[in-house]
mmCIF file of C-alpha atoms in Angstrom:
data_model
loop_
_atom_site.group_PDB
_atom_site.id
_atom_site.type_symbol
_atom_site.label_atom_id
_atom_site.label_comp_id
_atom_site.label_asym_id
_atom_site.label_seq_id
_atom_site.Cartn_x
_atom_site.Cartn_y
_atom_site.Cartn_z
ATOM 1 C CA UNK S 1132 1.267 -9.112 -12.556
ATOM 2 C CA UNK S 1133 3.258 -10.753 -9.773
ATOM 3 C CA UNK S 1134 4.979 -8.876 -6.941
ATOM 4 C CA UNK S 1135 6.788 -9.849 -3.756
ATOM 5 C CA UNK S 1136 5.006 -9.521 -0.413
ATOM 6 C CA UNK S 1137 4.986 -10.710 3.171
ATOM 7 C CA UNK S 1138 2.169 -13.178 3.784
ATOM 8 C CA UNK S 1139 0.725 -14.831 6.900
ATOM 9 C CA UNK S 1140 -0.683 -18.351 6.417
ATOM 10 C CA UNK S 1141 -0.922 -19.242 10.103
ATOM 11 C CA UNK S 1142 -0.941 -17.266 13.333
ATOM 12 C CA UNK S 1143 2.139 -17.165 15.520
ATOM 13 C CA UNK S 1144 5.490 -15.503 16.100
ATOM 14 C CA UNK S 1145 7.587 -13.486 13.659
ATOM 15 C CA UNK S 1146 8.564 -16.710 11.867
ATOM 16 C CA UNK S 1147 5.076 -16.939 10.288
ATOM 17 C CA UNK S 1148 5.844 -13.876 8.143
ATOM 18 C CA UNK S 1149 6.791 -15.451 4.803
ATOM 19 C CA UNK S 1150 8.361 -13.693 1.806
ATOM 20 C CA UNK S 1151 6.692 -14.834 -1.411
ATOM 21 C CA UNK S 1152 5.241 -13.855 -4.760
ATOM 22 C CA UNK S 1153 1.601 -12.820 -4.963
ATOM 23 C CA UNK S 1154 -0.675 -11.964 -7.878
ATOM 24 C CA UNK S 1155 -1.990 -8.409 -8.159
ATOM 25 C CA UNK S 1156 -4.501 -7.325 -10.783
ATOM 26 C CA UNK S 1157 -5.744 -4.062 -12.204
ATOM 27 C CA UNK S 1158 -7.692 -1.578 -10.069
ATOM 28 C CA UNK S 1159 -11.468 -1.711 -10.317
ATOM 29 C CA UNK S 1160 -13.964 1.136 -10.147
ATOM 30 C CA UNK S 1161 -12.881 3.675 -7.548
ATOM 31 C CA UNK S 1162 -9.533 1.992 -6.898
ATOM 32 C CA UNK S 1163 -5.867 2.766 -7.513
ATOM 33 C CA UNK S 1164 -2.726 0.636 -7.523
ATOM 34 C CA UNK S 1165 0.329 1.995 -5.745
ATOM 35 C CA UNK S 1166 3.968 0.921 -5.880
ATOM 36 C CA UNK S 1167 5.086 1.230 -2.304
ATOM 37 C CA UNK S 1168 8.160 3.326 -1.556
ATOM 38 C CA UNK S 1169 8.116 3.086 2.250
ATOM 39 C CA UNK S 1170 5.976 1.007 4.606
ATOM 40 C CA UNK S 1171 5.268 1.797 8.244
ATOM 41 C CA UNK S 1172 5.436 -0.873 10.947
ATOM 42 C CA UNK S 1173 2.950 -0.572 13.805
ATOM 43 C CA UNK S 1174 2.234 -2.666 16.864
ATOM 44 C CA UNK S 1175 -1.223 -3.427 15.498
ATOM 45 C CA UNK S 1176 0.541 -5.508 12.814
ATOM 46 C CA UNK S 1177 1.672 -7.831 15.608
ATOM 47 C CA UNK S 1178 -1.873 -8.036 16.969
ATOM 48 C CA UNK S 1179 -3.067 -9.380 13.603
ATOM 49 C CA UNK S 1180 -0.111 -11.752 13.222
ATOM 50 C CA UNK S 1181 -0.735 -13.318 16.633
ATOM 51 C CA UNK S 1182 -4.524 -13.375 16.343
ATOM 52 C CA UNK S 1183 -5.242 -10.779 19.028
ATOM 53 C CA UNK S 1184 -7.034 -8.951 16.217
ATOM 54 C CA UNK S 1185 -8.831 -11.146 13.724
ATOM 55 C CA UNK S 1186 -8.201 -11.414 9.988
ATOM 56 C CA UNK S 1187 -9.057 -14.171 7.520
ATOM 57 C CA UNK S 1188 -6.083 -16.350 6.629
ATOM 58 C CA UNK S 1189 -3.998 -16.034 4.568
ATOM 59 C CA UNK S 1190 -3.417 -12.279 4.623
ATOM 60 C CA UNK S 1191 -0.817 -9.645 3.848
ATOM 61 C CA UNK S 1192 -0.229 -7.547 6.990
ATOM 62 C CA UNK S 1193 0.460 -3.840 7.244
ATOM 63 C CA UNK S 1194 -1.759 -0.779 7.596
ATOM 64 C CA UNK S 1195 0.438 2.112 6.458
ATOM 65 C CA UNK S 1196 2.466 2.996 3.368
ATOM 66 C CA UNK S 1197 3.496 5.736 0.972
ATOM 67 C CA UNK S 1198 3.925 5.058 -2.715
ATOM 68 C CA UNK S 1199 3.602 6.219 -6.282
ATOM 69 C CA UNK S 1200 0.369 5.583 -8.155
ATOM 70 C CA UNK S 1201 1.034 2.989 -10.878
ATOM 71 C CA UNK S 1202 -2.534 2.499 -12.192
ATOM 72 C CA UNK S 1203 -5.889 4.210 -11.793
ATOM 73 C CA UNK S 1204 -9.253 2.486 -12.088
ATOM 74 C CA UNK S 1205 -12.421 3.963 -13.628
ATOM 75 C CA UNK S 1206 -14.224 6.702 -11.770
ATOM 76 C CA UNK S 1207 -11.176 8.259 -10.111
ATOM 77 C CA UNK S 1208 -10.895 11.787 -11.527
ATOM 78 C CA UNK S 1209 -8.677 13.351 -8.864
ATOM 79 C CA UNK S 1210 -5.684 10.969 -8.881
ATOM 80 C CA UNK S 1211 -3.321 10.232 -11.749
ATOM 81 C CA UNK S 1212 -0.461 7.846 -12.441
ATOM 82 C CA UNK S 1213 2.734 9.217 -10.907
ATOM 83 C CA UNK S 1214 1.082 10.925 -7.928
ATOM 84 C CA UNK S 1215 2.633 10.294 -4.520
ATOM 85 C CA UNK S 1216 0.017 9.216 -1.992
ATOM 86 C CA UNK S 1217 -0.132 7.637 1.434
ATOM 87 C CA UNK S 1218 -2.732 5.688 3.344
ATOM 88 C CA UNK S 1219 -3.168 4.204 6.780
ATOM 89 C CA UNK S 1220 -5.423 2.027 8.889
ATOM 90 C CA UNK S 1221 -7.583 0.341 6.244
ATOM 91 C CA UNK S 1222 -7.386 -1.712 4.110
ATOM 92 C CA UNK S 1223 -4.686 -4.036 5.439
ATOM 93 C CA UNK S 1224 -1.993 -5.224 3.052
ATOM 94 C CA UNK S 1225 0.864 -2.718 2.921
ATOM 95 C CA UNK S 1226 3.673 -5.303 3.381
ATOM 96 C CA UNK S 1227 3.910 -5.656 -0.395
ATOM 97 C CA UNK S 1228 5.803 -4.135 -3.301
ATOM 98 C CA UNK S 1229 2.486 -3.045 -4.839
ATOM 99 C CA UNK S 1230 -1.108 -3.036 -3.641
ATOM 100 C CA UNK S 1231 -4.577 -1.894 -4.619
ATOM 101 C CA UNK S 1232 -6.483 0.482 -2.340
ATOM 102 C CA UNK S 1233 -9.713 2.501 -2.580
ATOM 103 C CA UNK S 1234 -8.975 5.941 -3.976
ATOM 104 C CA UNK S 1235 -11.097 7.361 -1.149
ATOM 105 C CA UNK S 1236 -8.423 6.501 1.449
ATOM 106 C CA UNK S 1237 -5.471 7.878 -0.529
ATOM 107 C CA UNK S 1238 -3.897 10.939 1.086
ATOM 108 C CA UNK S 1239 -1.940 13.386 -1.115
ATOM 109 C CA UNK S 1240 1.566 13.826 0.278
ATOM 110 C CA UNK S 1241 3.088 17.324 0.370
ATOM 111 C CA UNK S 1242 6.065 17.580 -1.970
ATOM 112 C CA UNK S 1243 8.129 19.000 0.882
ATOM 113 C CA UNK S 1244 7.877 15.758 2.875
ATOM 114 C CA UNK S 1245 10.105 12.705 2.515
ATOM 115 C CA UNK S 1246 8.242 9.445 1.799
ATOM 116 C CA UNK S 1247 10.089 7.532 4.512
ATOM 117 C CA UNK S 1248 9.180 10.187 7.055
ATOM 118 C CA UNK S 1249 5.519 10.148 6.075
ATOM 119 C CA UNK S 1250 5.340 6.339 6.185
ATOM 120 C CA UNK S 1251 6.729 6.466 9.703
ATOM 121 C CA UNK S 1252 4.286 9.067 10.991
ATOM 122 C CA UNK S 1253 0.979 8.880 9.118
ATOM 123 C CA UNK S 1254 -0.820 6.260 11.221
ATOM 124 C CA UNK S 1255 1.029 7.078 14.434
ATOM 125 C CA UNK S 1256 0.659 10.824 13.963
ATOM 126 C CA UNK S 1257 -3.047 10.648 13.154
ATOM 127 C CA UNK S 1258 -3.515 8.399 16.188
ATOM 128 C CA UNK S 1259 -1.689 10.954 18.355
ATOM 129 C CA UNK S 1260 -3.909 13.699 16.905
ATOM 130 C CA UNK S 1261 -7.044 11.769 17.865
ATOM 131 C CA UNK S 1262 -5.678 11.108 21.355
ATOM 132 C CA UNK S 1263 -4.733 14.689 22.261
ATOM 133 C CA UNK S 1264 -7.317 16.659 20.262
ATOM 134 C CA UNK S 1265 -10.380 14.408 20.034
ATOM 135 C CA UNK S 1266 -10.643 11.582 22.584
ATOM 136 C CA UNK S 1267 -9.380 13.923 25.315
ATOM 137 C CA UNK S 1268 -8.661 17.551 24.480
ATOM 138 C CA UNK S 1269 -5.344 18.335 26.114
ATOM 139 C CA UNK S 1270 -5.033 21.912 27.340
ATOM 140 C CA UNK S 1271 -2.430 24.056 29.049
ATOM 141 C CA UNK S 1272 -2.288 23.138 32.724
ATOM 142 C CA UNK S 1273 -3.241 19.494 32.276
ATOM 143 C CA UNK S 1274 -0.991 16.764 33.689
ATOM 144 C CA UNK S 1275 -0.679 13.571 31.628
ATOM 145 C CA UNK S 1276 0.725 10.096 32.143
ATOM 146 C CA UNK S 1277 1.941 8.488 28.914
ATOM 147 C CA UNK S 1278 3.002 4.849 28.945
ATOM 148 C CA UNK S 1279 5.574 3.665 26.382
ATOM 149 C CA UNK S 1280 6.641 7.284 26.007
ATOM 150 C CA UNK S 1281 9.550 6.407 23.701
ATOM 151 C CA UNK S 1282 7.439 4.280 21.364
ATOM 152 C CA UNK S 1283 6.143 5.234 17.944
ATOM 153 C CA UNK S 1284 2.865 6.807 19.059
ATOM 154 C CA UNK S 1285 4.059 7.647 22.556
ATOM 155 C CA UNK S 1286 6.924 9.857 21.405
ATOM 156 C CA UNK S 1287 4.618 11.874 19.137
ATOM 157 C CA UNK S 1288 1.948 12.084 21.811
ATOM 158 C CA UNK S 1289 4.447 13.492 24.317
ATOM 159 C CA UNK S 1290 5.729 16.080 21.849
ATOM 160 C CA UNK S 1291 2.237 17.229 20.884
ATOM 161 C CA UNK S 1292 0.946 17.405 24.459
ATOM 162 C CA UNK S 1293 4.027 19.306 25.610
ATOM 163 C CA UNK S 1294 3.556 21.828 22.795
ATOM 164 C CA UNK S 1295 -0.029 22.322 23.987
ATOM 165 C CA UNK S 1296 1.286 23.338 27.421
ATOM 166 C CA UNK S 1297 0.640 20.147 29.359
ATOM 167 C CA UNK S 1298 2.902 18.603 31.979
ATOM 168 C CA UNK S 1299 3.876 15.182 30.645
ATOM 169 C CA UNK S 1300 4.937 12.216 32.786
ATOM 170 C CA UNK S 1301 6.260 9.362 30.668
ATOM 171 C CA UNK S 1302 7.082 5.749 31.454
ATOM 172 C CA UNK S 1303 9.825 3.856 29.603
ATOM 173 C CA UNK S 1304 11.615 0.528 29.961
ATOM 174 C CA UNK S 1305 15.274 1.650 29.940
ATOM 175 C CA UNK S 1306 17.517 4.566 30.884
ATOM 176 C CA UNK S 1307 18.398 4.993 27.209
ATOM 177 C CA UNK S 1308 14.753 5.487 26.312
ATOM 178 C CA UNK S 1309 14.360 7.956 29.165
ATOM 179 C CA UNK S 1310 16.758 10.294 27.367
ATOM 180 C CA UNK S 1311 14.552 10.280 24.266
ATOM 181 C CA UNK S 1312 11.393 10.768 26.318
ATOM 182 C CA UNK S 1313 12.936 13.846 27.927
ATOM 183 C CA UNK S 1314 13.864 15.203 24.504
ATOM 184 C CA UNK S 1315 10.270 14.623 23.430
ATOM 185 C CA UNK S 1316 8.857 16.869 26.102
ATOM 186 C CA UNK S 1317 8.438 14.676 29.183
ATOM 187 C CA UNK S 1318 9.102 16.807 32.243
ATOM 188 C CA UNK S 1319 9.216 13.626 34.341
ATOM 189 C CA UNK S 1320 10.327 10.169 33.181
ATOM 190 C CA UNK S 1321 9.746 6.950 35.099
ATOM 191 C CA UNK S 1322 11.798 3.847 34.273
ATOM 192 C CA UNK S 1323 9.131 1.343 35.228
ATOM 193 C CA UNK S 1324 11.590 -1.556 35.415
ATOM 194 C CA UNK S 1325 13.207 0.203 38.383
ATOM 195 C CA UNK S 1326 10.381 2.238 39.919
ATOM 196 C CA UNK S 1327 6.732 1.798 40.889
ATOM 197 C CA UNK S 1328 5.052 4.164 38.476
ATOM 198 C CA UNK S 1329 1.938 4.562 40.672
ATOM 199 C CA UNK S 1330 4.015 5.700 43.639
ATOM 200 C CA UNK S 1331 6.132 8.005 41.478
ATOM 201 C CA UNK S 1332 3.091 9.651 39.888
ATOM 202 C CA UNK S 1333 1.648 10.257 43.358
ATOM 203 C CA UNK S 1334 4.950 11.814 44.410
ATOM 204 C CA UNK S 1335 5.263 13.984 41.288
ATOM 205 C CA UNK S 1336 1.675 15.254 41.557
ATOM 206 C CA UNK S 1337 1.734 15.638 45.372
ATOM 207 C CA UNK S 1338 -0.979 13.019 45.595
ATOM 208 C CA UNK S 1339 -3.384 14.828 43.249
ATOM 209 C CA UNK S 1340 -3.064 12.422 40.331
ATOM 210 C CA UNK S 1341 -3.204 13.170 36.609
ATOM 211 C CA UNK S 1342 -5.977 14.461 34.378
ATOM 212 C CA UNK S 1343 -5.518 11.739 31.772
ATOM 213 C CA UNK S 1344 -3.587 8.511 31.249
ATOM 214 C CA UNK S 1345 -2.697 7.334 27.730
ATOM 215 C CA UNK S 1346 -2.117 3.595 27.989
ATOM 216 C CA UNK S 1347 -0.954 1.442 25.069
ATOM 217 C CA UNK S 1348 0.448 -1.319 27.283
ATOM 218 C CA UNK S 1349 -2.782 -2.832 28.556
ATOM 219 C CA UNK S 1350 -2.836 -5.691 31.040
ATOM 220 C CA UNK S 1351 0.375 -4.883 32.942
ATOM 221 C CA UNK S 1352 -0.411 -1.202 33.539
ATOM 222 C CA UNK S 1353 -4.201 -0.871 33.410
ATOM 223 C CA UNK S 1354 -5.098 -1.036 37.106
ATOM 224 C CA UNK S 1355 -2.123 1.115 38.047
ATOM 225 C CA UNK S 1356 -3.165 3.662 35.447
ATOM 226 C CA UNK S 1357 -6.636 3.944 36.992
ATOM 227 C CA UNK S 1358 -4.999 4.497 40.379
ATOM 228 C CA UNK S 1359 -2.969 7.408 38.956
ATOM 229 C CA UNK S 1360 -6.030 9.402 37.892
ATOM 230 C CA UNK S 1361 -7.409 12.342 39.834
ATOM 231 C CA UNK S 1362 -11.171 12.562 40.446
ATOM 232 C CA UNK S 1363 -13.014 13.034 37.116
ATOM 233 C CA UNK S 1364 -9.876 11.887 35.302
ATOM 234 C CA UNK S 1365 -9.913 10.105 31.958
ATOM 235 C CA UNK S 1366 -8.321 6.750 31.168
ATOM 236 C CA UNK S 1367 -7.578 6.482 27.436
ATOM 237 C CA UNK S 1368 -6.661 2.923 26.508
ATOM 238 C CA UNK S 1369 -5.402 2.688 22.940
ATOM 239 C CA UNK S 1370 -3.300 -0.482 22.872
ATOM 240 C CA UNK S 1371 -2.533 -3.731 24.646
ATOM 241 C CA UNK S 1372 1.066 -4.734 23.977
ATOM 242 C CA UNK S 1373 1.145 -6.763 27.230
ATOM 243 C CA UNK S 1374 -2.246 -8.365 26.601
ATOM 244 C CA UNK S 1375 -5.902 -7.471 27.062
ATOM 245 C CA UNK S 1376 -6.653 -5.769 30.390
ATOM 246 C CA UNK S 1377 -8.765 -7.711 32.857
ATOM 247 C CA UNK S 1378 -12.463 -6.743 32.843
ATOM 248 C CA UNK S 1379 -13.300 -3.688 34.944
ATOM 249 C CA UNK S 1380 -16.739 -3.387 36.570
ATOM 250 C CA UNK S 1381 -18.290 -0.030 35.764
ATOM 251 C CA UNK S 1382 -18.799 0.466 39.494
ATOM 252 C CA UNK S 1383 -15.004 0.595 39.923
ATOM 253 C CA UNK S 1384 -15.008 3.955 38.132
ATOM 254 C CA UNK S 1385 -17.520 5.480 40.533
ATOM 255 C CA UNK S 1386 -15.315 6.319 43.563
ATOM 256 C CA UNK S 1387 -13.481 8.968 41.523
ATOM 257 C CA UNK S 1388 -16.092 9.525 38.765
ATOM 258 C CA UNK S 1389 -13.590 8.323 36.177
ATOM 259 C CA UNK S 1390 -14.119 8.204 32.419
ATOM 260 C CA UNK S 1391 -12.828 5.236 30.398
ATOM 261 C CA UNK S 1392 -12.279 5.569 26.640
ATOM 262 C CA UNK S 1393 -11.024 3.135 23.973
ATOM 263 C CA UNK S 1394 -10.755 5.256 20.803
ATOM 264 C CA UNK S 1395 -9.965 3.865 17.365
ATOM 265 C CA UNK S 1396 -8.663 5.998 14.506
ATOM 266 C CA UNK S 1397 -11.215 4.628 12.025
ATOM 267 C CA UNK S 1398 -14.096 6.146 13.973
ATOM 268 C CA UNK S 1399 -12.545 9.609 13.798
ATOM 269 C CA UNK S 1400 -11.842 9.442 10.045
ATOM 270 C CA UNK S 1401 -15.139 8.049 8.771
ATOM 271 C CA UNK S 1402 -15.508 10.741 6.101
ATOM 272 C CA UNK S 1403 -13.005 11.933 3.511
ATOM 273 C CA UNK S 1404 -13.051 15.386 5.100
ATOM 274 C CA UNK S 1405 -12.210 13.948 8.525
ATOM 275 C CA UNK S 1406 -9.406 11.849 7.036
ATOM 276 C CA UNK S 1407 -7.801 14.799 5.264
ATOM 277 C CA UNK S 1408 -8.290 17.023 8.328
ATOM 278 C CA UNK S 1409 -6.433 14.560 10.551
ATOM 279 C CA UNK S 1410 -3.617 14.075 8.026
ATOM 280 C CA UNK S 1411 -3.383 17.826 7.504
ATOM 281 C CA UNK S 1412 -3.010 18.401 11.248
ATOM 282 C CA UNK S 1413 -0.111 15.940 11.317
ATOM 283 C CA UNK S 1414 1.628 17.478 8.301
ATOM 284 C CA UNK S 1415 1.200 20.968 9.792
ATOM 285 C CA UNK S 1416 2.609 19.834 13.145
ATOM 286 C CA UNK S 1417 5.675 18.388 11.417
ATOM 287 C CA UNK S 1418 6.174 21.541 9.334
ATOM 288 C CA UNK S 1419 5.859 23.744 12.429
ATOM 289 C CA UNK S 1420 8.412 21.694 14.350
ATOM 290 C CA UNK S 1421 5.843 20.523 16.897
ATOM 291 C CA UNK S 1422 6.514 16.917 15.908
ATOM 292 C CA UNK S 1423 10.046 15.644 15.439
ATOM 293 C CA UNK S 1424 10.033 12.400 13.502
ATOM 294 C CA UNK S 1425 12.488 9.667 14.464
ATOM 295 C CA UNK S 1426 12.895 6.933 11.874
ATOM 296 C CA UNK S 1427 15.239 5.001 14.118
ATOM 297 C CA UNK S 1428 14.962 1.610 12.413
ATOM 298 C CA UNK S 1429 14.851 0.712 8.700
ATOM 299 C CA UNK S 1430 14.627 -2.872 7.390
ATOM 300 C CA UNK S 1431 14.236 -4.443 3.953
ATOM 301 C CA UNK S 1432 10.628 -5.542 3.411
ATOM 302 C CA UNK S 1433 11.820 -9.142 3.120
ATOM 303 C CA UNK S 1434 13.108 -8.897 6.721
ATOM 304 C CA UNK S 1435 9.788 -7.864 8.265
ATOM 305 C CA UNK S 1436 10.081 -10.800 10.676
ATOM 306 C CA UNK S 1437 13.239 -9.274 12.161
ATOM 307 C CA UNK S 1438 11.481 -5.925 12.533
ATOM 308 C CA UNK S 1439 8.599 -7.597 14.392
ATOM 309 C CA UNK S 1440 10.966 -9.474 16.680
ATOM 310 C CA UNK S 1441 12.865 -6.301 17.568
ATOM 311 C CA UNK S 1442 9.608 -4.406 18.192
ATOM 312 C CA UNK S 1443 8.154 -7.132 20.412
ATOM 313 C CA UNK S 1444 11.321 -7.456 22.484
ATOM 314 C CA UNK S 1445 11.486 -3.686 23.030
ATOM 315 C CA UNK S 1446 14.739 -3.261 21.161
ATOM 316 C CA UNK S 1447 13.296 -0.349 19.193
ATOM 317 C CA UNK S 1448 12.317 3.239 19.854
ATOM 318 C CA UNK S 1449 10.612 5.792 17.655
ATOM 319 C CA UNK S 1450 9.396 4.588 14.258
ATOM 320 C CA UNK S 1451 10.144 1.525 12.128
ATOM 321 C CA UNK S 1452 10.013 1.556 8.325
ATOM 322 C CA UNK S 1453 10.268 -1.239 5.768
ATOM 323 C CA UNK S 1454 11.701 -0.508 2.315
ATOM 324 C CA UNK S 1455 10.885 -2.716 -0.690
ATOM 325 C CA UNK S 1456 13.920 -4.779 -1.675
ATOM 326 C CA UNK S 1457 13.772 -3.968 -5.373
#
């Protein structure tokens, strides 16, 4: 059967995202086919489109979606046609009307949750879970610095950390985004286009620094983030929207006995049990009101290029979702 999808034939800007027909077959052993209802947009999609992360050309981008199961391959006893499932991270290829995925990565979606909401929070929420509960276990009394606090992951991270009793300092690019960051639990918000965030963190913490920095920006903020840490602090780098950070000699961490981490979701969801545990934590946090989901931007799937352009130029906040045109 033929379906419409976004495809990348060459690396580059948003213009390389082409809307075309692709062939999709029947699921093989251990696979299912899903008809996507809502597709999440994440900054990692831009990394693949530009070549910062590698993928064999041509490819269909996208690492997050929720859909209805339209076909089930042999050897899949626990999933049936008509089930609503989600998936995130791997395999890539969610920018399509339908796709085939391993049944092992399919996550059952609670009937109480809206598909658009889940598609906007599954990858970002599970990433936030790993950041605050695994890579560095945030506790009451900790002070955090969160860059891009109004972004998709950043907004969830701030909410979750605040609920855990931490003091959250967030950086944002505009005054408008500072309002959202405050609503999401940031006790202090720094508009980095107007203020030196290193100096402001020193002022806010009376020179003590923060326990942990969550940095998704990369090159532009990395050295400043290290400077904001207190002795024995932890630098958690989980993105590089401004480019790869410059190399850091290990000896540079020694003066304050710093810890540097670069966690990836896939390494915290290597088993089915770990995957379902992480997803379950996100669903529970949403149900309990710990996480407030903002689907601030919705685009037709065919206009994925416009979504990427808006995301790259920082015209978005919260989550972005693509909806199939048909």
